[in-house]
């Protein structure tokens, strides 16, 4: 990716969006073009089927505006009105679950600036891929708490570097406490979307993630069928294991490459690929232990050879026929992440026509979408439902 220059006026949520969120009780609603409020608080007591459609999931929080997987990013996503806030979890050396997109923390923390940890830089294979860096499983929680989070893609989101060093790596338990506190303040539950990262890899190290996750969910009352929590993983066996431990709704994530295989399939020599899983028989199998799928947006609408949006697939129709909801990933405002036909100008860090892209995605009938910019996605959803 070519480094951008600046994000200019597009570096954060608009003043109107922030003022609106504050006036509505810090995340109670976002007003659409019709003036109708889309209440972020829906879903109380009725389970995931009572969430607004399209549902907007704050991807790693509001990671378009704050360093991802920090309490600052989660708080902003909620304040902007996101219906759900996402966490990825990985374990520490002493078995605590912390919120990081990857166990490799080289690019998302200041660990490289800590001479006391210089010797812990190693090369290891994670899901069969060699990676050099620092990894959460080589640190105790106390050691990780000496680090500070930073922006993962500063070349694209240069303004986000303003917040480098402001927040620590949060534990999942800290996030659950935060969600409980914010829920009491708002008078409604705060929905979370929790992903187990590399579960087969961690289980091979004796650091299985599903059991400690289930214990935390039970401790905080998020283990029931109608609990305001989705559980998700790219490895179907992780979701099957969680299904035996808790009743919270579950989602199987699907990579955008049709020829790829979940890593648990690789280790068990299951020959099925993503192409197999999105066929009716694959979706029927998933529906036996999950309530939804989280496909890459390219599985909903593929890109053509020029990088433009092509013709929608039958995935939405086929998944709905099996009773599954769809929360595809990931909508982002920057040109570098948009289909070519929705880019504006040549600066990869500048914002493109994300409203046009979102309108096209929503028209396929998806039930929700992950977005780095939840305020943008909420306005697009309000336009679409209006």
CSV table of N, CA and C in Angstrom, one decimal, residues 69-213:
chain,number,residue,atom,x,y,z
A,69,UNK,N,-8.8,-1.7,19.6
A,69,UNK,CA,-8.8,-2.5,20.8
A,69,UNK,C,-8.2,-1.8,22.0
A,70,UNK,N,-8.6,-0.6,22.2
A,70,UNK,CA,-8.3,0.2,23.4
A,70,UNK,C,-9.7,0.6,24.0
A,71,UNK,N,-9.7,0.9,25.3
A,71,UNK,CA,-10.9,1.4,25.9
A,71,UNK,C,-11.4,2.7,25.2
A,72,UNK,N,-10.4,3.5,24.8
A,72,UNK,CA,-10.8,4.7,24.1
A,72,UNK,C,-11.5,4.4,22.8
A,73,UNK,N,-11.1,3.4,22.0
A,73,UNK,CA,-11.7,3.0,20.8
A,73,UNK,C,-13.1,2.4,21.0
A,74,UNK,N,-13.2,1.6,22.1
A,74,UNK,CA,-14.5,1.0,22.4
A,74,UNK,C,-15.5,2.1,22.8
A,75,UNK,N,-15.0,3.0,23.7
A,75,UNK,CA,-15.9,4.1,24.2
A,75,UNK,C,-16.4,4.9,23.1
A,76,UNK,N,-15.5,5.3,22.2
A,76,UNK,CA,-16.0,6.2,21.1
A,76,UNK,C,-17.0,5.5,20.2
A,77,UNK,N,-16.8,4.2,19.9
A,77,UNK,CA,-17.7,3.4,19.1
A,77,UNK,C,-19.1,3.5,19.7
A,78,UNK,N,-19.1,3.3,21.1
A,78,UNK,CA,-20.4,3.3,21.8
A,78,UNK,C,-21.0,4.7,21.8
A,79,UNK,N,-20.2,5.7,22.0
A,79,UNK,CA,-20.7,7.1,22.0
A,79,UNK,C,-21.2,7.5,20.6
A,80,UNK,N,-20.6,6.9,19.6
A,80,UNK,CA,-21.1,7.3,18.2
A,80,UNK,C,-22.4,6.5,17.9
A,81,UNK,N,-22.8,5.6,18.7
A,81,UNK,CA,-24.0,4.9,18.5
A,81,UNK,C,-23.9,3.5,17.9
A,82,UNK,N,-22.7,2.9,17.8
A,82,UNK,CA,-22.6,1.5,17.4
A,82,UNK,C,-23.5,0.6,18.1
A,83,UNK,N,-24.2,-0.3,17.4
A,83,UNK,CA,-25.1,-1.3,18.1
A,83,UNK,C,-24.3,-2.3,18.8
A,84,UNK,N,-23.1,-2.7,18.3
A,84,UNK,CA,-22.3,-3.7,18.9
A,84,UNK,C,-20.9,-3.2,18.9
A,85,UNK,N,-20.0,-3.6,19.8
A,85,UNK,CA,-18.6,-3.2,19.8
A,85,UNK,C,-17.8,-4.5,19.8
A,86,UNK,N,-16.8,-4.6,18.9
A,86,UNK,CA,-16.1,-5.9,18.8
A,86,UNK,C,-14.8,-6.0,19.6
A,87,UNK,N,-14.5,-7.2,20.1
A,87,UNK,CA,-13.2,-7.5,20.7
A,87,UNK,C,-12.6,-8.7,20.1
A,88,UNK,N,-11.3,-8.7,19.9
A,88,UNK,CA,-10.6,-9.9,19.6
A,88,UNK,C,-9.8,-10.3,20.8
A,89,UNK,N,-9.7,-11.6,21.1
A,89,UNK,CA,-9.1,-12.0,22.4
A,89,UNK,C,-7.9,-13.0,22.1
A,90,UNK,N,-6.8,-12.8,22.8
A,90,UNK,CA,-5.7,-13.7,22.8
A,90,UNK,C,-5.2,-13.8,24.2
A,91,UNK,N,-4.5,-15.0,24.5
A,91,UNK,CA,-4.1,-15.2,25.9
A,91,UNK,C,-2.7,-14.6,26.2
A,92,UNK,N,-2.5,-14.4,27.5
A,92,UNK,CA,-1.1,-14.1,28.0
A,92,UNK,C,-0.4,-15.3,28.4
A,93,UNK,N,0.8,-15.2,28.8
A,93,UNK,CA,1.6,-16.4,29.3
A,93,UNK,C,0.9,-17.0,30.5
A,94,UNK,N,0.3,-16.2,31.3
A,94,UNK,CA,-0.3,-16.7,32.6
A,94,UNK,C,-1.8,-16.8,32.4
A,95,UNK,N,-2.3,-16.9,31.2
A,95,UNK,CA,-3.7,-17.4,31.0
A,95,UNK,C,-4.7,-16.3,31.0
A,96,UNK,N,-4.4,-15.0,31.0
A,96,UNK,CA,-5.4,-14.0,31.0
A,96,UNK,C,-5.8,-13.7,29.5
A,97,UNK,N,-7.0,-13.4,29.3
A,97,UNK,CA,-7.4,-13.0,27.9
A,97,UNK,C,-7.3,-11.5,27.8
A,98,UNK,N,-6.6,-11.0,26.7
A,98,UNK,CA,-6.5,-9.6,26.5
A,98,UNK,C,-7.0,-9.3,25.1
A,99,UNK,N,-7.3,-8.0,24.8
A,99,UNK,CA,-7.9,-7.6,23.6
A,99,UNK,C,-6.8,-7.1,22.6
A,100,UNK,N,-6.5,-7.9,21.7
A,100,UNK,CA,-5.6,-7.6,20.6
A,100,UNK,C,-6.1,-8.3,19.3
A,101,UNK,N,-5.9,-7.6,18.2
A,101,UNK,CA,-6.3,-8.3,16.9
A,101,UNK,C,-5.5,-9.5,16.6
A,102,UNK,N,-4.2,-9.4,17.0
A,102,UNK,CA,-3.3,-10.5,16.8
A,102,UNK,C,-2.4,-10.7,18.1
A,103,UNK,N,-1.9,-11.9,18.3
A,103,UNK,CA,-1.0,-12.1,19.4
A,103,UNK,C,0.4,-11.4,19.1
A,104,UNK,N,0.7,-11.1,17.9
A,104,UNK,CA,1.9,-10.4,17.5
A,104,UNK,C,1.5,-8.9,17.8
A,105,UNK,N,2.2,-8.3,18.8
A,105,UNK,CA,1.9,-7.0,19.3
A,105,UNK,C,2.9,-6.0,18.8
A,106,UNK,N,3.7,-6.4,17.8
A,106,UNK,CA,4.8,-5.5,17.3
A,106,UNK,C,4.3,-4.2,16.8
A,107,UNK,N,3.2,-4.2,16.0
A,107,UNK,CA,2.7,-3.0,15.4
A,107,UNK,C,1.6,-2.3,16.1
A,108,UNK,N,1.1,-2.9,17.2
A,108,UNK,CA,0.0,-2.2,17.9
A,108,UNK,C,0.4,-1.8,19.3
A,109,UNK,N,1.7,-1.9,19.7
A,109,UNK,CA,2.1,-1.4,21.0
A,109,UNK,C,3.5,-0.8,20.9
A,110,UNK,N,4.0,-0.3,22.0
A,110,UNK,CA,5.4,0.3,22.0
A,110,UNK,C,6.4,-0.7,22.5
A,111,UNK,N,6.1,-2.0,22.4
A,111,UNK,CA,7.0,-3.0,22.9
A,111,UNK,C,8.4,-2.9,22.4
A,112,UNK,N,8.6,-2.5,21.1
A,112,UNK,CA,10.0,-2.4,20.6
A,112,UNK,C,10.8,-1.3,21.2
A,113,UNK,N,10.2,-0.4,22.0
A,113,UNK,CA,10.9,0.7,22.6
A,113,UNK,C,11.2,0.3,24.1
A,114,UNK,N,10.9,-0.9,24.5
A,114,UNK,CA,11.2,-1.4,25.8
A,114,UNK,C,12.5,-2.3,25.8
A,115,UNK,N,13.6,-1.8,26.2
A,115,UNK,CA,14.8,-2.6,26.1
A,115,UNK,C,14.8,-3.9,27.0
A,116,UNK,N,14.0,-3.8,28.0
A,116,UNK,CA,13.9,-5.0,28.9
A,116,UNK,C,13.2,-6.2,28.2
A,117,UNK,N,12.5,-5.9,27.1
A,117,UNK,CA,11.9,-7.0,26.4
A,117,UNK,C,12.5,-7.3,25.0
A,118,UNK,N,13.7,-6.7,24.8
A,118,UNK,CA,14.3,-6.9,23.5
A,118,UNK,C,14.6,-8.4,23.1
A,119,UNK,N,15.0,-9.1,24.2
A,119,UNK,CA,15.3,-10.5,23.9
A,119,UNK,C,14.1,-11.4,23.6
A,120,UNK,N,12.9,-10.9,23.8
A,120,UNK,CA,11.7,-11.7,23.5
A,120,UNK,C,11.3,-11.6,22.1
A,121,UNK,N,12.0,-10.8,21.3
A,121,UNK,CA,11.6,-10.8,19.8
A,121,UNK,C,12.0,-12.1,19.2
A,122,UNK,N,11.1,-12.8,18.6
A,122,UNK,CA,11.4,-14.1,18.1
A,122,UNK,C,10.6,-14.3,16.8
A,123,UNK,N,11.0,-15.4,16.1
A,123,UNK,CA,10.3,-15.8,14.9
A,123,UNK,C,9.6,-17.1,15.2
A,124,UNK,N,8.3,-17.1,15.0
A,124,UNK,CA,7.5,-18.4,15.2
A,124,UNK,C,6.4,-18.5,14.1
A,125,UNK,N,5.9,-19.7,14.0
A,125,UNK,CA,4.9,-20.0,13.1
A,125,UNK,C,3.5,-19.9,13.8
A,126,UNK,N,2.7,-19.0,13.3
A,126,UNK,CA,1.3,-18.9,13.8
A,126,UNK,C,0.4,-19.3,12.6
A,127,UNK,N,-0.4,-20.3,12.8
A,127,UNK,CA,-1.3,-20.9,11.7
A,127,UNK,C,-0.5,-21.1,10.5
A,128,UNK,N,0.8,-21.6,10.6
A,128,UNK,CA,1.6,-22.0,9.5
A,128,UNK,C,2.3,-20.9,8.8
A,129,UNK,N,2.2,-19.7,9.4
A,129,UNK,CA,2.9,-18.5,8.8
A,129,UNK,C,4.0,-18.0,9.7
A,130,UNK,N,5.2,-17.9,9.2
A,130,UNK,CA,6.3,-17.4,10.0
A,130,UNK,C,6.2,-15.9,10.2
A,131,UNK,N,6.3,-15.5,11.5
A,131,UNK,CA,6.1,-14.1,11.9
A,131,UNK,C,7.2,-13.8,12.9
A,132,UNK,N,7.9,-12.6,12.7
A,132,UNK,CA,8.9,-12.2,13.6
A,132,UNK,C,8.4,-11.0,14.4
A,133,UNK,N,8.4,-11.1,15.7
A,133,UNK,CA,8.0,-10.0,16.5
A,133,UNK,C,7.9,-10.4,18.0
A,134,UNK,N,7.0,-9.7,18.7
A,134,UNK,CA,6.7,-10.0,20.1
A,134,UNK,C,5.3,-10.5,20.2
A,135,UNK,N,5.1,-11.5,21.1
A,135,UNK,CA,3.8,-12.2,21.1
A,135,UNK,C,3.2,-12.2,22.5
A,136,UNK,N,1.9,-12.1,22.6
A,136,UNK,CA,1.3,-12.0,24.0
A,136,UNK,C,1.6,-13.2,24.8
A,137,UNK,N,1.7,-14.4,24.2
A,137,UNK,CA,1.8,-15.6,25.0
A,137,UNK,C,3.2,-15.7,25.6
A,138,UNK,N,4.1,-14.8,25.3
A,138,UNK,CA,5.4,-14.7,25.9
A,138,UNK,C,5.5,-13.7,27.0
A,139,UNK,N,4.4,-13.1,27.4
A,139,UNK,CA,4.4,-12.1,28.4
A,139,UNK,C,3.3,-12.4,29.5
A,140,UNK,N,3.6,-12.1,30.7
A,140,UNK,CA,2.6,-12.1,31.8
A,140,UNK,C,1.7,-10.9,31.6
A,141,UNK,N,0.5,-10.9,32.2
A,141,UNK,CA,-0.4,-9.8,32.1
A,141,UNK,C,0.3,-8.5,32.7
A,142,UNK,N,1.0,-8.7,33.9
A,142,UNK,CA,1.7,-7.6,34.5
A,142,UNK,C,2.7,-7.0,33.6
A,143,UNK,N,3.4,-7.8,32.8
A,143,UNK,CA,4.4,-7.2,31.8
A,143,UNK,C,3.7,-6.5,30.7
A,144,UNK,N,2.6,-7.1,30.2
A,144,UNK,CA,1.8,-6.4,29.1
A,144,UNK,C,1.3,-5.1,29.5
A,145,UNK,N,0.9,-5.0,30.8
A,145,UNK,CA,0.4,-3.7,31.3
A,145,UNK,C,1.4,-2.6,31.4
A,146,UNK,N,2.7,-2.9,31.2
A,146,UNK,CA,3.7,-1.8,31.1
A,146,UNK,C,3.8,-1.2,29.7
A,147,UNK,N,3.1,-1.9,28.8
A,147,UNK,CA,3.1,-1.4,27.4
A,147,UNK,C,2.0,-0.4,27.1
A,148,UNK,N,2.1,0.4,26.1
A,148,UNK,CA,1.0,1.3,25.7
A,148,UNK,C,0.7,1.0,24.2
A,149,UNK,N,-0.6,1.1,23.9
A,149,UNK,CA,-1.2,0.8,22.6
A,149,UNK,C,-0.8,2.0,21.6
A,150,UNK,N,-0.7,1.6,20.3
A,150,UNK,CA,-0.5,2.7,19.3
A,150,UNK,C,-1.2,2.3,18.0
A,151,UNK,N,-1.3,3.2,17.1
A,151,UNK,CA,-2.0,3.1,15.8
A,151,UNK,C,-1.3,2.0,15.0
A,152,UNK,N,-2.1,1.1,14.4
A,152,UNK,CA,-1.5,0.0,13.6
A,152,UNK,C,-1.1,0.4,12.2
A,153,UNK,N,-1.9,1.3,11.6
A,153,UNK,CA,-1.6,1.6,10.2
A,153,UNK,C,-1.4,3.2,10.1
A,154,UNK,N,-0.3,3.7,10.7
A,154,UNK,CA,-0.1,5.1,10.7
A,154,UNK,C,0.1,5.8,9.4
A,155,UNK,N,0.5,5.0,8.3
A,155,UNK,CA,0.6,5.6,7.0
A,155,UNK,C,-0.7,6.0,6.4
A,156,UNK,N,-1.8,5.3,6.8
A,156,UNK,CA,-3.2,5.6,6.3
A,156,UNK,C,-3.9,6.5,7.3
A,157,UNK,N,-3.7,6.2,8.6
A,157,UNK,CA,-4.4,7.0,9.7
A,157,UNK,C,-3.5,7.8,10.5
A,158,UNK,N,-2.9,8.8,9.9
A,158,UNK,CA,-1.8,9.5,10.5
A,158,UNK,C,-2.3,10.3,11.7
A,159,UNK,N,-3.6,10.8,11.7
A,159,UNK,CA,-4.1,11.6,12.8
A,159,UNK,C,-4.3,10.7,14.0
A,160,UNK,N,-4.5,9.4,13.8
A,160,UNK,CA,-4.7,8.5,15.0
A,160,UNK,C,-3.5,8.4,15.8
A,161,UNK,N,-2.3,8.7,15.3
A,161,UNK,CA,-1.1,8.6,16.1
A,161,UNK,C,-1.1,9.6,17.2
A,162,UNK,N,-2.0,10.6,17.2
A,162,UNK,CA,-2.1,11.6,18.3
A,162,UNK,C,-2.4,10.8,19.6
A,163,UNK,N,-3.0,9.7,19.5
A,163,UNK,CA,-3.4,8.9,20.7
A,163,UNK,C,-2.5,7.8,21.0
A,164,UNK,N,-1.4,7.7,20.3
A,164,UNK,CA,-0.4,6.7,20.7
A,164,UNK,C,0.1,6.9,22.1
A,165,UNK,N,0.1,5.8,22.8
A,165,UNK,CA,0.6,5.8,24.2
A,165,UNK,C,-0.5,6.2,25.2
A,166,UNK,N,-1.7,6.5,24.8
A,166,UNK,CA,-2.7,7.0,25.7
A,166,UNK,C,-3.3,5.9,26.5
A,167,UNK,N,-3.5,4.7,25.9
A,167,UNK,CA,-4.2,3.6,26.6
A,167,UNK,C,-3.3,2.3,26.7
A,168,UNK,N,-3.6,1.5,27.7
A,168,UNK,CA,-3.0,0.2,27.8
A,168,UNK,C,-3.7,-0.8,27.0
A,169,UNK,N,-3.2,-2.0,27.0
A,169,UNK,CA,-3.9,-3.2,26.4
A,169,UNK,C,-4.9,-3.6,27.4
A,170,UNK,N,-6.2,-3.6,27.1
A,170,UNK,CA,-7.3,-4.0,28.0
A,170,UNK,C,-7.4,-5.5,28.1
A,171,UNK,N,-7.7,-6.0,29.3
A,171,UNK,CA,-8.1,-7.4,29.4
A,171,UNK,C,-9.6,-7.5,29.0
A,172,UNK,N,-10.0,-8.7,28.7
A,172,UNK,CA,-11.4,-8.9,28.4
A,172,UNK,C,-12.3,-8.6,29.6
A,173,UNK,N,-11.8,-9.0,30.7
A,173,UNK,CA,-12.6,-8.7,32.0
A,173,UNK,C,-12.7,-7.3,32.2
A,174,UNK,N,-11.7,-6.5,31.9
A,174,UNK,CA,-11.9,-5.0,32.0
A,174,UNK,C,-13.0,-4.5,31.1
A,175,UNK,N,-13.0,-5.1,29.9
A,175,UNK,CA,-14.0,-4.7,28.9
A,175,UNK,C,-15.4,-5.1,29.4
A,176,UNK,N,-15.5,-6.3,29.9
A,176,UNK,CA,-16.8,-6.7,30.5
A,176,UNK,C,-17.3,-5.8,31.6
A,177,UNK,N,-16.4,-5.4,32.4
A,177,UNK,CA,-16.8,-4.4,33.5
A,177,UNK,C,-17.2,-3.1,32.9
A,178,UNK,N,-16.4,-2.6,31.9
A,178,UNK,CA,-16.7,-1.4,31.2
A,178,UNK,C,-18.1,-1.5,30.6
A,179,UNK,N,-18.4,-2.6,30.0
A,179,UNK,CA,-19.7,-2.8,29.3
A,179,UNK,C,-20.8,-2.8,30.3
A,180,UNK,N,-20.6,-3.4,31.5
A,180,UNK,CA,-21.6,-3.4,32.5
A,180,UNK,C,-21.9,-2.0,33.0
A,181,UNK,N,-20.8,-1.2,33.2
A,181,UNK,CA,-20.9,0.1,33.7
A,181,UNK,C,-21.7,1.0,32.7
A,182,UNK,N,-21.3,0.9,31.5
A,182,UNK,CA,-21.9,1.7,30.4
A,182,UNK,C,-23.4,1.3,30.2
A,183,UNK,N,-23.7,0.0,30.4
A,183,UNK,CA,-25.0,-0.5,30.3
A,183,UNK,C,-25.9,0.1,31.4
A,184,UNK,N,-25.4,0.2,32.6
A,184,UNK,CA,-26.2,0.7,33.7
A,184,UNK,C,-26.4,2.2,33.5
A,185,UNK,N,-25.4,2.9,33.0
A,185,UNK,CA,-25.5,4.3,32.7
A,185,UNK,C,-26.6,4.6,31.6
A,186,UNK,N,-26.7,3.7,30.6
A,186,UNK,CA,-27.6,3.9,29.5
A,186,UNK,C,-29.0,3.3,29.7
A,187,UNK,N,-29.0,2.4,30.7
A,187,UNK,CA,-30.3,1.7,31.0
A,187,UNK,C,-30.6,0.6,30.0
A,188,UNK,N,-29.6,0.1,29.3
A,188,UNK,CA,-29.7,-1.0,28.3
A,188,UNK,C,-28.4,-1.7,28.2
A,189,UNK,N,-28.4,-3.0,27.8
A,189,UNK,CA,-27.2,-3.7,27.7
A,189,UNK,C,-26.3,-3.2,26.6
A,190,UNK,N,-25.0,-3.3,26.8
A,190,UNK,CA,-24.0,-3.0,25.7
A,190,UNK,C,-23.7,-4.3,25.0
A,191,UNK,N,-23.9,-4.4,23.7
A,191,UNK,CA,-23.6,-5.6,23.0
A,191,UNK,C,-22.2,-5.7,22.6
A,192,UNK,N,-21.6,-6.9,22.7
A,192,UNK,CA,-20.2,-7.2,22.4
A,192,UNK,C,-20.2,-8.3,21.3
A,193,UNK,N,-19.1,-8.2,20.5
A,193,UNK,CA,-18.9,-9.3,19.5
A,193,UNK,C,-17.4,-9.8,19.7
A,194,UNK,N,-17.3,-10.9,20.4
A,194,UNK,CA,-16.0,-11.4,20.9
A,194,UNK,C,-15.4,-12.5,20.0
A,195,UNK,N,-14.2,-12.3,19.5
A,195,UNK,CA,-13.6,-13.3,18.6
A,195,UNK,C,-12.5,-14.0,19.2
A,196,UNK,N,-12.4,-15.4,19.1
A,196,UNK,CA,-11.3,-16.2,19.5
A,196,UNK,C,-10.3,-16.2,18.4
A,197,UNK,N,-9.1,-15.7,18.6
A,197,UNK,CA,-8.0,-15.6,17.6
A,197,UNK,C,-7.1,-16.8,17.7
A,198,UNK,N,-6.8,-17.5,16.6
A,198,UNK,CA,-5.9,-18.6,16.5
A,198,UNK,C,-6.1,-19.6,17.6
A,199,UNK,N,-7.4,-20.1,17.8
A,199,UNK,CA,-7.6,-21.0,18.9
A,199,UNK,C,-6.9,-22.3,18.8
A,200,UNK,N,-6.7,-22.9,17.6
A,200,UNK,CA,-6.0,-24.2,17.5
A,200,UNK,C,-4.5,-24.0,17.9
A,201,UNK,N,-3.9,-22.9,17.4
A,201,UNK,CA,-2.5,-22.6,17.8
A,201,UNK,C,-2.4,-22.4,19.3
A,202,UNK,N,-3.2,-21.7,19.9
A,202,UNK,CA,-3.1,-21.5,21.4
A,202,UNK,C,-3.4,-22.8,22.2
A,203,UNK,N,-4.3,-23.6,21.7
A,203,UNK,CA,-4.6,-24.8,22.4
A,203,UNK,C,-3.3,-25.7,22.4
A,204,UNK,N,-2.6,-25.7,21.2
A,204,UNK,CA,-1.4,-26.5,21.1
A,204,UNK,C,-0.3,-26.0,22.2
A,205,UNK,N,-0.4,-24.8,22.6
A,205,UNK,CA,0.5,-24.3,23.7
A,205,UNK,C,0.0,-24.5,25.1
A,206,UNK,N,-1.2,-25.1,25.2
A,206,UNK,CA,-1.8,-25.3,26.5
A,206,UNK,C,-2.5,-24.0,27.0
A,207,UNK,N,-2.9,-23.2,26.0
A,207,UNK,CA,-3.5,-21.9,26.4
A,207,UNK,C,-4.9,-21.8,25.7
A,208,UNK,N,-5.7,-22.9,25.8
A,208,UNK,CA,-7.0,-22.8,25.2
A,208,UNK,C,-7.8,-21.6,25.6
A,209,UNK,N,-8.5,-21.0,24.6
A,209,UNK,CA,-9.2,-19.7,24.9
A,209,UNK,C,-10.6,-19.9,25.2
A,210,UNK,N,-11.2,-21.0,24.8
A,210,UNK,CA,-12.7,-21.1,24.9
A,210,UNK,C,-13.1,-21.2,26.4
A,211,UNK,N,-12.4,-22.0,27.2
A,211,UNK,CA,-12.8,-22.3,28.5
A,211,UNK,C,-12.7,-21.0,29.4
A,212,UNK,N,-11.5,-20.3,29.4
A,212,UNK,CA,-11.5,-19.0,30.2
A,212,UNK,C,-12.5,-18.0,29.7
A,213,UNK,N,-12.8,-18.0,28.3
A,213,UNK,CA,-13.8,-17.1,27.8
A,213,UNK,C,-15.2,-17.4,28.4
